[in-house]
DNA sequence: TTTTTACTTTAAAATCGTTCTAAACTACTT
DNA sequence: AAGTAGTTTAGAACGATTTTAAAGTAAAAA
């Protein structure tokens, strides 16, 4: 499925701006990025886009499940093109995230889900320190 | 150990402001909170404190390990008085966090830690949706 | 104890990431 | 082609956090 179809499937009009972003993000190579990272990539690809549009697109893409937003205590929002359930290493010093595929972790025992709720995803974060 | 000693042990001067915050946070009852939550508690305890001081204190407390900061994609920083390794349920709709004690989860298989790094903490987040 | 020093608090300003506004533009429908 | 609903944009606004710099306080030195 090409990017135009992906956008249409998600219920999004394939505008020029959304296609530029889709072509950068949805090329099969997964990455973690901020809105500013993406704007820099857009600029170096010879295009340009308002930061408001970038935020609008990222929010739409996220809400449609085309990308995810990472849980992070950094002040800047971090997005992720890997939409499969997966886990992360976090280098606490640099903030760098590294994907851990779902099969690499096995959760043996899980707590009971609170009454009235259902499990909607489990994420494991392994924090890393430089070895001494 | 009383709060004054805890601050001294952490290498922090037990100032009036830090003692007010320590008395609210380090009373044995764990909680998740924002800087603004804390300022409201300070105000309702009959005290008052500059928001800059509250942020200064929280950062010092965090860096000394007296409190933790939660990994969260909310725009406002969330702190946690539970400094033991533990996990969380997250109600994605409300943002509410519920502690899961460490023993309630068993990680059977863990991936290999990247070369040059050491594991400095594992956190599991279980996202919750309202049951349909 | 007094003096000195380093650290802390504060209000206010600044900064930063993100969202809003409202006008111009564009994609889709009829 | 005309209508309409959705989108983009620059710039303003916003909310969270940090910085500034001056005044205050705690600990150390004398
Ligand atoms: Mn955050
Ligand atoms: Mn922010
Ligand atoms: Zn990832
Ligand atoms: Zn907690």
PDB file of C-alpha atoms (C1' of nucleotides) and ligand atoms in Angstrom:
ATOM      1  CA  UNK A   1       0.000   0.000   0.000  1.00  0.00           C
ATOM      2  CA  UNK A   2       1.403   3.373  -0.961  1.00  0.00           C
ATOM      3  CA  UNK A   3       1.373   6.424   1.274  1.00  0.00           C
ATOM      4  CA  UNK A   4      -1.562   8.078  -0.436  1.00  0.00           C
ATOM      5  CA  UNK A   5      -3.617   4.962   0.207  1.00  0.00           C
ATOM      6  CA  UNK A   6      -2.419   4.803   3.789  1.00  0.00           C
ATOM      7  CA  UNK A   7      -3.647   8.339   4.371  1.00  0.00           C
ATOM      8  CA  UNK A   8      -6.976   7.677   2.696  1.00  0.00           C
ATOM      9  CA  UNK A   9      -7.418   4.461   4.656  1.00  0.00           C
ATOM     10  CA  UNK A  10      -6.823   6.431   7.821  1.00  0.00           C
ATOM     11  CA  UNK A  11      -9.503   8.898   6.774  1.00  0.00           C
ATOM     12  CA  UNK A  12      -7.031  11.691   6.081  1.00  0.00           C
ATOM     13  CA  UNK A  13      -6.944  13.800   2.948  1.00  0.00           C
ATOM     14  CA  UNK A  14      -3.629  13.242   1.211  1.00  0.00           C
ATOM     15  CA  UNK A  15      -2.585  16.877   1.116  1.00  0.00           C
ATOM     16  CA  UNK A  16       0.802  17.984  -0.169  1.00  0.00           C
ATOM     17  CA  UNK A  17       2.044  18.498   3.392  1.00  0.00           C
ATOM     18  CA  UNK A  18       0.797  15.168   4.694  1.00  0.00           C
ATOM     19  CA  UNK A  19       2.373  13.389   1.747  1.00  0.00           C
ATOM     20  CA  UNK A  20       5.723  15.047   2.425  1.00  0.00           C
ATOM     21  CA  UNK A  21       5.577  13.880   6.013  1.00  0.00           C
ATOM     22  CA  UNK A  22       4.303  10.422   5.113  1.00  0.00           C
ATOM     23  CA  UNK A  23       7.122  10.014   2.603  1.00  0.00           C
ATOM     24  CA  UNK A  24       9.644  10.807   5.310  1.00  0.00           C
ATOM     25  CA  UNK A  25       8.065   8.771   8.095  1.00  0.00           C
ATOM     26  CA  UNK A  26       6.360   5.819   6.475  1.00  0.00           C
ATOM     27  CA  UNK A  27       9.233   4.397   4.463  1.00  0.00           C
ATOM     28  CA  UNK A  28       9.697   1.234   6.507  1.00  0.00           C
ATOM     29  CA  UNK A  29      12.674   2.451   8.519  1.00  0.00           C
ATOM     30  CA  UNK A  30      11.588   3.046  12.092  1.00  0.00           C
ATOM     31  CA  UNK A  31      12.724   6.040  14.075  1.00  0.00           C
ATOM     32  CA  UNK A  32      12.088   8.169  17.148  1.00  0.00           C
ATOM     33  CA  UNK A  33      11.813  11.887  16.487  1.00  0.00           C
ATOM     34  CA  UNK A  34      10.531  15.251  17.659  1.00  0.00           C
ATOM     35  CA  UNK A  35       8.508  17.817  15.716  1.00  0.00           C
ATOM     36  CA  UNK A  36      11.669  19.869  15.333  1.00  0.00           C
ATOM     37  CA  UNK A  37      13.665  16.862  14.040  1.00  0.00           C
ATOM     38  CA  UNK A  38      10.988  16.349  11.438  1.00  0.00           C
ATOM     39  CA  UNK A  39      10.973  20.013  10.415  1.00  0.00           C
ATOM     40  CA  UNK A  40      14.722  19.796   9.870  1.00  0.00           C
ATOM     41  CA  UNK A  41      14.285  16.732   7.666  1.00  0.00           C
ATOM     42  CA  UNK A  42      11.561  18.492   5.713  1.00  0.00           C
ATOM     43  CA  UNK A  43      13.808  21.491   5.235  1.00  0.00           C
ATOM     44  CA  UNK A  44      16.773  19.441   4.108  1.00  0.00           C
ATOM     45  CA  UNK A  45      14.551  17.623   1.620  1.00  0.00           C
ATOM     46  CA  UNK A  46      14.056  20.997  -0.062  1.00  0.00           C
ATOM     47  CA  UNK A  47      10.546  21.516   1.260  1.00  0.00           C
ATOM     48  CA  UNK A  48       9.305  23.712   4.061  1.00  0.00           C
ATOM     49  CA  UNK A  49       6.359  23.577   6.372  1.00  0.00           C
ATOM     50  CA  UNK A  50       4.876  25.621   9.182  1.00  0.00           C
ATOM     51  CA  UNK A  51       5.548  24.178  12.608  1.00  0.00           C
ATOM     52  CA  UNK A  52       1.797  24.389  13.260  1.00  0.00           C
ATOM     53  CA  UNK A  53       1.171  22.115  10.301  1.00  0.00           C
ATOM     54  CA  UNK A  54       3.785  19.699  11.525  1.00  0.00           C
ATOM     55  CA  UNK A  55       2.124  19.507  14.924  1.00  0.00           C
ATOM     56  CA  UNK A  56      -1.315  19.196  13.301  1.00  0.00           C
ATOM     57  CA  UNK A  57      -0.122  16.348  11.097  1.00  0.00           C
ATOM     58  CA  UNK A  58       1.664  14.507  13.866  1.00  0.00           C
ATOM     59  CA  UNK A  59      -1.426  14.699  16.045  1.00  0.00           C
ATOM     60  CA  UNK A  60      -3.640  13.417  13.217  1.00  0.00           C
ATOM     61  CA  UNK A  61      -1.168  10.669  12.362  1.00  0.00           C
ATOM     62  CA  UNK A  62      -0.997   9.663  16.003  1.00  0.00           C
ATOM     63  CA  UNK A  63      -4.748   9.662  16.465  1.00  0.00           C
ATOM     64  CA  UNK A  64      -5.112   7.506  13.347  1.00  0.00           C
ATOM     65  CA  UNK A  65      -2.487   5.071  14.573  1.00  0.00           C
ATOM     66  CA  UNK A  66       0.000   5.828  11.808  1.00  0.00           C
ATOM     67  CA  UNK A  67       2.596   6.765  14.428  1.00  0.00           C
ATOM     68  CA  UNK A  68       2.826   6.578  18.221  1.00  0.00           C
ATOM     69  CA  UNK A  69       3.927   9.017  20.878  1.00  0.00           C
ATOM     70  CA  UNK A  70       6.468   7.768  23.387  1.00  0.00           C
ATOM     71  CA  UNK A  71       5.998   8.087  27.145  1.00  0.00           C
ATOM     72  CA  UNK A  72       8.916  10.270  28.072  1.00  0.00           C
ATOM     73  CA  UNK A  73       9.769  12.678  30.841  1.00  0.00           C
ATOM     74  CA  UNK A  74      11.587  14.944  28.406  1.00  0.00           C
ATOM     75  CA  UNK A  75       9.993  18.331  27.872  1.00  0.00           C
ATOM     76  CA  UNK A  76       9.685  17.762  24.118  1.00  0.00           C
ATOM     77  CA  UNK A  77       7.235  15.275  22.657  1.00  0.00           C
ATOM     78  CA  UNK A  78       8.872  12.216  21.087  1.00  0.00           C
ATOM     79  CA  UNK A  79       7.145  10.277  18.344  1.00  0.00           C
ATOM     80  CA  UNK A  80       7.788   6.771  17.062  1.00  0.00           C
ATOM     81  CA  UNK A  81       7.118   5.289  13.636  1.00  0.00           C
ATOM     82  CA  UNK A  82       7.169   1.769  15.086  1.00  0.00           C
ATOM     83  CA  UNK A  83       3.487   1.205  15.755  1.00  0.00           C
ATOM     84  CA  UNK A  84       3.813  -2.411  16.820  1.00  0.00           C
ATOM     85  CA  UNK A  85       3.705  -3.105  20.531  1.00  0.00           C
ATOM     86  CA  UNK A  86       7.346  -2.924  21.520  1.00  0.00           C
ATOM     87  CA  UNK A  87       9.667  -1.802  24.274  1.00  0.00           C
ATOM     88  CA  UNK A  88      12.594   0.557  24.738  1.00  0.00           C
ATOM     89  CA  UNK A  89      16.023   0.966  26.143  1.00  0.00           C
ATOM     90  CA  UNK A  90      16.550   4.527  27.356  1.00  0.00           C
ATOM     91  CA  UNK A  91      20.013   6.016  27.678  1.00  0.00           C
ATOM     92  CA  UNK A  92      19.231   8.269  30.602  1.00  0.00           C
ATOM     93  CA  UNK A  93      22.221  10.464  29.898  1.00  0.00           C
ATOM     94  CA  UNK A  94      21.473  11.295  26.260  1.00  0.00           C
ATOM     95  CA  UNK A  95      17.749  10.522  26.066  1.00  0.00           C
ATOM     96  CA  UNK A  96      18.367   8.135  23.167  1.00  0.00           C
ATOM     97  CA  UNK A  97      15.757   5.419  22.735  1.00  0.00           C
ATOM     98  CA  UNK A  98      16.447   2.000  21.236  1.00  0.00           C
ATOM     99  CA  UNK A  99      13.658  -0.335  20.222  1.00  0.00           C
ATOM    100  CA  UNK A 100      13.246  -3.728  21.851  1.00  0.00           C
ATOM    101  CA  UNK A 101      11.020  -5.996  19.822  1.00  0.00           C
ATOM    102  CA  UNK A 102       8.061  -7.464  21.612  1.00  0.00           C
ATOM    103  CA  UNK A 103       9.380 -11.045  21.523  1.00  0.00           C
ATOM    104  CA  UNK A 104      12.585 -10.066  23.277  1.00  0.00           C
ATOM    105  CA  UNK A 105      10.706  -9.605  26.536  1.00  0.00           C
ATOM    106  CA  UNK A 106       8.514 -12.113  28.260  1.00  0.00           C
ATOM    107  CA  UNK A 107       6.187 -10.905  30.973  1.00  0.00           C
ATOM    108  CA  UNK A 108       5.620 -13.944  33.099  1.00  0.00           C
ATOM    109  CA  UNK A 109       3.363 -12.593  35.789  1.00  0.00           C
ATOM    110  CA  UNK A 110       1.061  -9.612  35.326  1.00  0.00           C
ATOM    111  CA  UNK A 111      -1.082  -7.948  37.981  1.00  0.00           C
ATOM    112  CA  UNK A 112      -4.826  -8.046  37.882  1.00  0.00           C
ATOM    113  CA  UNK A 113      -6.313  -5.277  35.744  1.00  0.00           C
ATOM    114  CA  UNK A 114      -8.451  -2.898  37.837  1.00  0.00           C
ATOM    115  CA  UNK A 115     -12.206  -3.499  37.717  1.00  0.00           C
ATOM    116  CA  UNK A 116     -13.914  -1.803  34.773  1.00  0.00           C
ATOM    117  CA  UNK A 117     -10.736  -1.480  32.740  1.00  0.00           C
ATOM    118  CA  UNK A 118      -9.047  -3.502  30.065  1.00  0.00           C
ATOM    119  CA  UNK A 119      -5.377  -3.819  29.189  1.00  0.00           C
ATOM    120  CA  UNK A 120      -4.678  -1.621  26.199  1.00  0.00           C
ATOM    121  CA  UNK A 121      -0.934  -2.144  25.898  1.00  0.00           C
ATOM    122  CA  UNK A 122       2.123  -3.005  27.942  1.00  0.00           C
ATOM    123  CA  UNK A 123       5.364  -1.088  27.574  1.00  0.00           C
ATOM    124  CA  UNK A 124       8.629  -1.955  29.209  1.00  0.00           C
ATOM    125  CA  UNK A 125      11.325   0.649  29.605  1.00  0.00           C
ATOM    126  CA  UNK A 126      14.836  -0.454  30.471  1.00  0.00           C
ATOM    127  CA  UNK A 127      16.897   2.470  31.647  1.00  0.00           C
ATOM    128  CA  UNK A 128      20.574   2.350  30.854  1.00  0.00           C
ATOM    129  CA  UNK A 129      23.623   3.839  32.524  1.00  0.00           C
ATOM    130  CA  UNK A 130      27.098   3.903  31.044  1.00  0.00           C
ATOM    131  CA  UNK A 131      29.114   1.054  32.487  1.00  0.00           C
ATOM    132  CA  UNK A 132      31.706   2.121  35.095  1.00  0.00           C
TER     133      UNK A 132
ATOM    134  CA  UNK B   1      14.994   9.229  60.308  1.00  0.00           C
ATOM    135  CA  UNK B   2      13.238  12.576  60.368  1.00  0.00           C
ATOM    136  CA  UNK B   3      12.920  14.881  57.405  1.00  0.00           C
ATOM    137  CA  UNK B   4      15.681  17.232  58.490  1.00  0.00           C
ATOM    138  CA  UNK B   5      18.053  14.285  58.639  1.00  0.00           C
ATOM    139  CA  UNK B   6      16.834  13.026  55.283  1.00  0.00           C
ATOM    140  CA  UNK B   7      17.670  16.365  53.706  1.00  0.00           C
ATOM    141  CA  UNK B   8      21.066  16.536  55.376  1.00  0.00           C
ATOM    142  CA  UNK B   9      21.833  12.961  54.346  1.00  0.00           C
ATOM    143  CA  UNK B  10      20.997  13.908  50.795  1.00  0.00           C
ATOM    144  CA  UNK B  11      23.424  16.824  51.032  1.00  0.00           C
ATOM    145  CA  UNK B  12      20.663  19.441  51.025  1.00  0.00           C
ATOM    146  CA  UNK B  13      20.391  22.321  53.471  1.00  0.00           C
ATOM    147  CA  UNK B  14      17.180  21.923  55.430  1.00  0.00           C
ATOM    148  CA  UNK B  15      15.736  25.323  54.578  1.00  0.00           C
ATOM    149  CA  UNK B  16      12.266  26.390  55.665  1.00  0.00           C
ATOM    150  CA  UNK B  17      10.936  25.787  52.144  1.00  0.00           C
ATOM    151  CA  UNK B  18      12.521  22.361  51.728  1.00  0.00           C
ATOM    152  CA  UNK B  19      11.189  21.307  55.115  1.00  0.00           C
ATOM    153  CA  UNK B  20       7.662  22.368  54.155  1.00  0.00           C
ATOM    154  CA  UNK B  21       7.897  20.283  51.003  1.00  0.00           C
ATOM    155  CA  UNK B  22       9.541  17.341  52.765  1.00  0.00           C
ATOM    156  CA  UNK B  23       6.807  17.368  55.387  1.00  0.00           C
ATOM    157  CA  UNK B  24       4.184  17.118  52.670  1.00  0.00           C
ATOM    158  CA  UNK B  25       5.934  14.566  50.475  1.00  0.00           C
ATOM    159  CA  UNK B  26       7.968  12.356  52.768  1.00  0.00           C
ATOM    160  CA  UNK B  27       5.265  11.265  55.194  1.00  0.00           C
ATOM    161  CA  UNK B  28       5.138   7.632  54.101  1.00  0.00           C
ATOM    162  CA  UNK B  29       2.035   7.942  51.948  1.00  0.00           C
ATOM    163  CA  UNK B  30       3.012   7.653  48.296  1.00  0.00           C
ATOM    164  CA  UNK B  31       1.552   9.854  45.602  1.00  0.00           C
ATOM    165  CA  UNK B  32       1.946  11.103  42.057  1.00  0.00           C
ATOM    166  CA  UNK B  33       1.821  14.882  41.688  1.00  0.00           C
ATOM    167  CA  UNK B  34       2.721  17.912  39.608  1.00  0.00           C
ATOM    168  CA  UNK B  35       4.467  21.106  40.715  1.00  0.00           C
ATOM    169  CA  UNK B  36       1.098  22.842  40.660  1.00  0.00           C
ATOM    170  CA  UNK B  37      -0.539  20.107  42.766  1.00  0.00           C
ATOM    171  CA  UNK B  38       2.199  20.613  45.316  1.00  0.00           C
ATOM    172  CA  UNK B  39       1.825  24.390  45.331  1.00  0.00           C
ATOM    173  CA  UNK B  40      -1.880  23.949  46.053  1.00  0.00           C
ATOM    174  CA  UNK B  41      -1.086  21.653  48.973  1.00  0.00           C
ATOM    175  CA  UNK B  42       1.447  24.148  50.262  1.00  0.00           C
ATOM    176  CA  UNK B  43      -1.109  26.917  50.033  1.00  0.00           C
ATOM    177  CA  UNK B  44      -3.814  24.950  51.790  1.00  0.00           C
ATOM    178  CA  UNK B  45      -1.368  24.112  54.584  1.00  0.00           C
ATOM    179  CA  UNK B  46      -1.248  27.860  55.287  1.00  0.00           C
ATOM    180  CA  UNK B  47       2.163  28.357  53.722  1.00  0.00           C
ATOM    181  CA  UNK B  48       3.138  29.825  50.399  1.00  0.00           C
ATOM    182  CA  UNK B  49       6.050  29.380  48.078  1.00  0.00           C
ATOM    183  CA  UNK B  50       7.263  30.723  44.765  1.00  0.00           C
ATOM    184  CA  UNK B  51       6.712  28.336  41.864  1.00  0.00           C
ATOM    185  CA  UNK B  52      10.413  28.753  41.013  1.00  0.00           C
ATOM    186  CA  UNK B  53      11.330  27.453  44.460  1.00  0.00           C
ATOM    187  CA  UNK B  54       8.985  24.532  44.060  1.00  0.00           C
ATOM    188  CA  UNK B  55      10.623  23.585  40.775  1.00  0.00           C
ATOM    189  CA  UNK B  56      14.085  24.096  42.285  1.00  0.00           C
ATOM    190  CA  UNK B  57      13.231  21.842  45.205  1.00  0.00           C
ATOM    191  CA  UNK B  58      11.637  19.135  43.116  1.00  0.00           C
ATOM    192  CA  UNK B  59      14.666  19.033  40.862  1.00  0.00           C
ATOM    193  CA  UNK B  60      17.029  18.816  43.839  1.00  0.00           C
ATOM    194  CA  UNK B  61      14.887  16.179  45.510  1.00  0.00           C
ATOM    195  CA  UNK B  62      14.778  14.201  42.292  1.00  0.00           C
ATOM    196  CA  UNK B  63      18.507  14.441  41.707  1.00  0.00           C
ATOM    197  CA  UNK B  64      19.127  13.281  45.282  1.00  0.00           C
ATOM    198  CA  UNK B  65      16.773  10.346  44.851  1.00  0.00           C
ATOM    199  CA  UNK B  66      14.251  11.567  47.422  1.00  0.00           C
ATOM    200  CA  UNK B  67      11.548  11.477  44.753  1.00  0.00           C
ATOM    201  CA  UNK B  68      11.304  10.250  41.167  1.00  0.00           C
ATOM    202  CA  UNK B  69       9.949  11.735  37.990  1.00  0.00           C
ATOM    203  CA  UNK B  70       7.556   9.602  36.006  1.00  0.00           C
ATOM    204  CA  UNK B  71       8.017   8.910  32.284  1.00  0.00           C
ATOM    205  CA  UNK B  72       4.899  10.475  30.873  1.00  0.00           C
ATOM    206  CA  UNK B  73       3.865  11.978  27.583  1.00  0.00           C
ATOM    207  CA  UNK B  74       1.775  14.609  29.345  1.00  0.00           C
ATOM    208  CA  UNK B  75       3.010  18.158  28.919  1.00  0.00           C
ATOM    209  CA  UNK B  76       3.300  18.662  32.685  1.00  0.00           C
ATOM    210  CA  UNK B  77       5.983  16.897  34.700  1.00  0.00           C
ATOM    211  CA  UNK B  78       4.671  14.233  37.084  1.00  0.00           C
ATOM    212  CA  UNK B  79       6.608  13.298  40.194  1.00  0.00           C
ATOM    213  CA  UNK B  80       6.359  10.237  42.387  1.00  0.00           C
ATOM    214  CA  UNK B  81       7.201   9.813  46.054  1.00  0.00           C
ATOM    215  CA  UNK B  82       7.507   6.057  45.629  1.00  0.00           C
ATOM    216  CA  UNK B  83      11.231   5.708  45.036  1.00  0.00           C
ATOM    217  CA  UNK B  84      11.306   1.925  45.016  1.00  0.00           C
ATOM    218  CA  UNK B  85      11.485   0.234  41.637  1.00  0.00           C
ATOM    219  CA  UNK B  86       7.839  -0.229  40.736  1.00  0.00           C
ATOM    220  CA  UNK B  87       5.433  -0.130  37.824  1.00  0.00           C
ATOM    221  CA  UNK B  88       2.285   1.703  36.812  1.00  0.00           C
ATOM    222  CA  UNK B  89      -1.150   1.364  35.400  1.00  0.00           C
ATOM    223  CA  UNK B  90      -2.037   4.373  33.271  1.00  0.00           C
ATOM    224  CA  UNK B  91      -5.621   5.361  32.597  1.00  0.00           C
ATOM    225  CA  UNK B  92      -5.041   6.803  29.148  1.00  0.00           C
ATOM    226  CA  UNK B  93      -8.242   8.803  29.292  1.00  0.00           C
ATOM    227  CA  UNK B  94      -7.642  10.636  32.563  1.00  0.00           C
ATOM    228  CA  UNK B  95      -3.872  10.314  32.901  1.00  0.00           C
ATOM    229  CA  UNK B  96      -4.270   8.778  36.353  1.00  0.00           C
ATOM    230  CA  UNK B  97      -1.399   6.570  37.477  1.00  0.00           C
ATOM    231  CA  UNK B  98      -1.736   3.636  39.863  1.00  0.00           C
ATOM    232  CA  UNK B  99       1.283   1.956  41.408  1.00  0.00           C
ATOM    233  CA  UNK B 100       2.055  -1.691  40.754  1.00  0.00           C
ATOM    234  CA  UNK B 101       4.484  -3.074  43.274  1.00  0.00           C
ATOM    235  CA  UNK B 102       7.611  -4.668  41.900  1.00  0.00           C
ATOM    236  CA  UNK B 103       6.652  -8.207  42.982  1.00  0.00           C
ATOM    237  CA  UNK B 104       3.397  -8.080  41.079  1.00  0.00           C
ATOM    238  CA  UNK B 105       5.234  -8.329  37.783  1.00  0.00           C
ATOM    239  CA  UNK B 106       7.691 -10.986  36.752  1.00  0.00           C
ATOM    240  CA  UNK B 107       9.914 -10.344  33.776  1.00  0.00           C
ATOM    241  CA  UNK B 108      10.818 -13.766  32.543  1.00  0.00           C
ATOM    242  CA  UNK B 109      12.974 -12.963  29.564  1.00  0.00           C
ATOM    243  CA  UNK B 110      14.956  -9.753  29.182  1.00  0.00           C
ATOM    244  CA  UNK B 111      16.953  -8.643  26.152  1.00  0.00           C
ATOM    245  CA  UNK B 112      20.694  -8.330  26.228  1.00  0.00           C
ATOM    246  CA  UNK B 113      21.855  -4.948  27.517  1.00  0.00           C
ATOM    247  CA  UNK B 114      23.767  -3.001  24.850  1.00  0.00           C
ATOM    248  CA  UNK B 115      27.569  -3.143  25.059  1.00  0.00           C
ATOM    249  CA  UNK B 116      29.040  -0.564  27.412  1.00  0.00           C
ATOM    250  CA  UNK B 117      25.823  -0.037  29.309  1.00  0.00           C
ATOM    251  CA  UNK B 118      24.303  -1.415  32.467  1.00  0.00           C
ATOM    252  CA  UNK B 119      20.673  -1.880  33.436  1.00  0.00           C
ATOM    253  CA  UNK B 120      19.707   0.958  35.728  1.00  0.00           C
ATOM    254  CA  UNK B 121      16.033   0.156  36.220  1.00  0.00           C
ATOM    255  CA  UNK B 122      13.116  -1.541  34.533  1.00  0.00           C
ATOM    256  CA  UNK B 123       9.690   0.080  34.401  1.00  0.00           C
ATOM    257  CA  UNK B 124       6.542  -1.520  33.104  1.00  0.00           C
ATOM    258  CA  UNK B 125       3.597   0.601  32.070  1.00  0.00           C
ATOM    259  CA  UNK B 126       0.237  -1.048  31.579  1.00  0.00           C
ATOM    260  CA  UNK B 127      -2.102   1.217  29.675  1.00  0.00           C
ATOM    261  CA  UNK B 128      -5.753   0.934  30.530  1.00  0.00           C
ATOM    262  CA  UNK B 129      -8.924   1.598  28.573  1.00  0.00           C
ATOM    263  CA  UNK B 130     -12.417   1.695  30.028  1.00  0.00           C
ATOM    264  CA  UNK B 131     -14.086  -1.640  29.437  1.00  0.00           C
ATOM    265  CA  UNK B 132     -16.708  -1.582  26.669  1.00  0.00           C
TER     266      UNK B 132
ATOM    267  C1'  DT C   1      29.820  35.656  68.448  1.00  0.00           C
ATOM    268  C1'  DT C   2      30.781  38.073  64.475  1.00  0.00           C
ATOM    269  C1'  DT C   3      32.130  37.815  59.905  1.00  0.00           C
ATOM    270  C1'  DT C   4      32.373  35.681  55.718  1.00  0.00           C
ATOM    271  C1'  DT C   5      31.026  32.627  52.324  1.00  0.00           C
ATOM    272  C1'  DA C   6      28.246  29.851  49.661  1.00  0.00           C
ATOM    273  C1'  DC C   7      23.769  28.592  48.886  1.00  0.00           C
ATOM    274  C1'  DT C   8      18.715  29.598  48.510  1.00  0.00           C
ATOM    275  C1'  DT C   9      14.506  32.064  47.652  1.00  0.00           C
ATOM    276  C1'  DT C  10      11.801  35.155  45.079  1.00  0.00           C
ATOM    277  C1'  DA C  11       9.141  37.987  41.657  1.00  0.00           C
ATOM    278  C1'  DA C  12       9.432  38.982  37.349  1.00  0.00           C
ATOM    279  C1'  DA C  13      11.060  38.302  32.850  1.00  0.00           C
ATOM    280  C1'  DA C  14      12.421  35.104  29.512  1.00  0.00           C
ATOM    281  C1'  DT C  15      12.253  30.893  27.081  1.00  0.00           C
ATOM    282  C1'  DC C  16      10.450  26.866  25.011  1.00  0.00           C
ATOM    283  C1'  DG C  17       7.201  23.646  23.224  1.00  0.00           C
ATOM    284  C1'  DT C  18       2.733  23.565  21.722  1.00  0.00           C
ATOM    285  C1'  DT C  19      -1.894  25.270  20.503  1.00  0.00           C
ATOM    286  C1'  DC C  20      -5.031  28.784  18.870  1.00  0.00           C
ATOM    287  C1'  DT C  21      -6.785  32.272  15.600  1.00  0.00           C
ATOM    288  C1'  DA C  22      -8.453  33.720  11.531  1.00  0.00           C
ATOM    289  C1'  DA C  23      -7.607  34.366   6.861  1.00  0.00           C
ATOM    290  C1'  DA C  24      -6.125  32.220   2.605  1.00  0.00           C
ATOM    291  C1'  DC C  25      -6.006  27.970   0.294  1.00  0.00           C
ATOM    292  C1'  DT C  26      -7.165  23.212  -1.406  1.00  0.00           C
ATOM    293  C1'  DA C  27      -9.434  18.745  -1.797  1.00  0.00           C
ATOM    294  C1'  DC C  28     -13.479  16.603  -2.380  1.00  0.00           C
ATOM    295  C1'  DT C  29     -18.640  16.616  -3.481  1.00  0.00           C
ATOM    296  C1'  DT C  30     -22.522  18.086  -6.060  1.00  0.00           C
TER     297       DT C  30
ATOM    298  C1'  DA D   1     -18.108  24.836 -12.250  1.00  0.00           C
ATOM    299  C1'  DA D   2     -19.708  25.943  -7.776  1.00  0.00           C
ATOM    300  C1'  DG D   3     -20.138  24.884  -3.153  1.00  0.00           C
ATOM    301  C1'  DT D   4     -18.402  23.099   1.234  1.00  0.00           C
ATOM    302  C1'  DA D   5     -15.740  21.258   4.458  1.00  0.00           C
ATOM    303  C1'  DG D   6     -11.203  20.469   5.692  1.00  0.00           C
ATOM    304  C1'  DT D   7      -6.266  22.244   5.735  1.00  0.00           C
ATOM    305  C1'  DT D   8      -2.341  25.321   5.957  1.00  0.00           C
ATOM    306  C1'  DT D   9      -0.128  29.279   7.651  1.00  0.00           C
ATOM    307  C1'  DA D  10       2.063  33.236  10.166  1.00  0.00           C
ATOM    308  C1'  DG D  11       1.729  35.097  14.051  1.00  0.00           C
ATOM    309  C1'  DA D  12      -0.271  35.557  18.536  1.00  0.00           C
ATOM    310  C1'  DA D  13      -1.252  33.245  22.671  1.00  0.00           C
ATOM    311  C1'  DC D  14      -0.601  29.906  26.117  1.00  0.00           C
ATOM    312  C1'  DG D  15       1.169  26.998  29.825  1.00  0.00           C
ATOM    313  C1'  DA D  16       5.122  24.845  31.860  1.00  0.00           C
ATOM    314  C1'  DT D  17       9.586  25.558  33.175  1.00  0.00           C
ATOM    315  C1'  DT D  18      13.942  28.134  33.618  1.00  0.00           C
ATOM    316  C1'  DT D  19      16.622  32.241  34.121  1.00  0.00           C
ATOM    317  C1'  DT D  20      17.852  36.572  36.202  1.00  0.00           C
ATOM    318  C1'  DA D  21      19.478  39.224  39.656  1.00  0.00           C
ATOM    319  C1'  DA D  22      18.668  41.025  44.035  1.00  0.00           C
ATOM    320  C1'  DA D  23      17.597  40.036  48.816  1.00  0.00           C
ATOM    321  C1'  DG D  24      17.706  36.572  52.351  1.00  0.00           C
ATOM    322  C1'  DT D  25      19.546  32.586  55.046  1.00  0.00           C
ATOM    323  C1'  DA D  26      22.437  28.651  56.549  1.00  0.00           C
ATOM    324  C1'  DA D  27      26.775  26.956  57.419  1.00  0.00           C
ATOM    325  C1'  DA D  28      31.772  27.744  57.929  1.00  0.00           C
ATOM    326  C1'  DA D  29      35.584  30.447  59.382  1.00  0.00           C
ATOM    327  C1'  DA D  30      37.583  33.513  62.306  1.00  0.00           C
TER     328       DA D  30
HETATM  329 MN1  LIG E   1       6.482  14.843  29.316  1.00  0.00          MN
HETATM  330 MN1  LIG E   2       5.806  21.261  26.782  1.00  0.00          MN
HETATM  331 ZN1  LIG E   3      10.208   2.658  19.537  1.00  0.00          ZN
HETATM  332 ZN1  LIG E   4       4.384   5.371  41.206  1.00  0.00          ZN
END
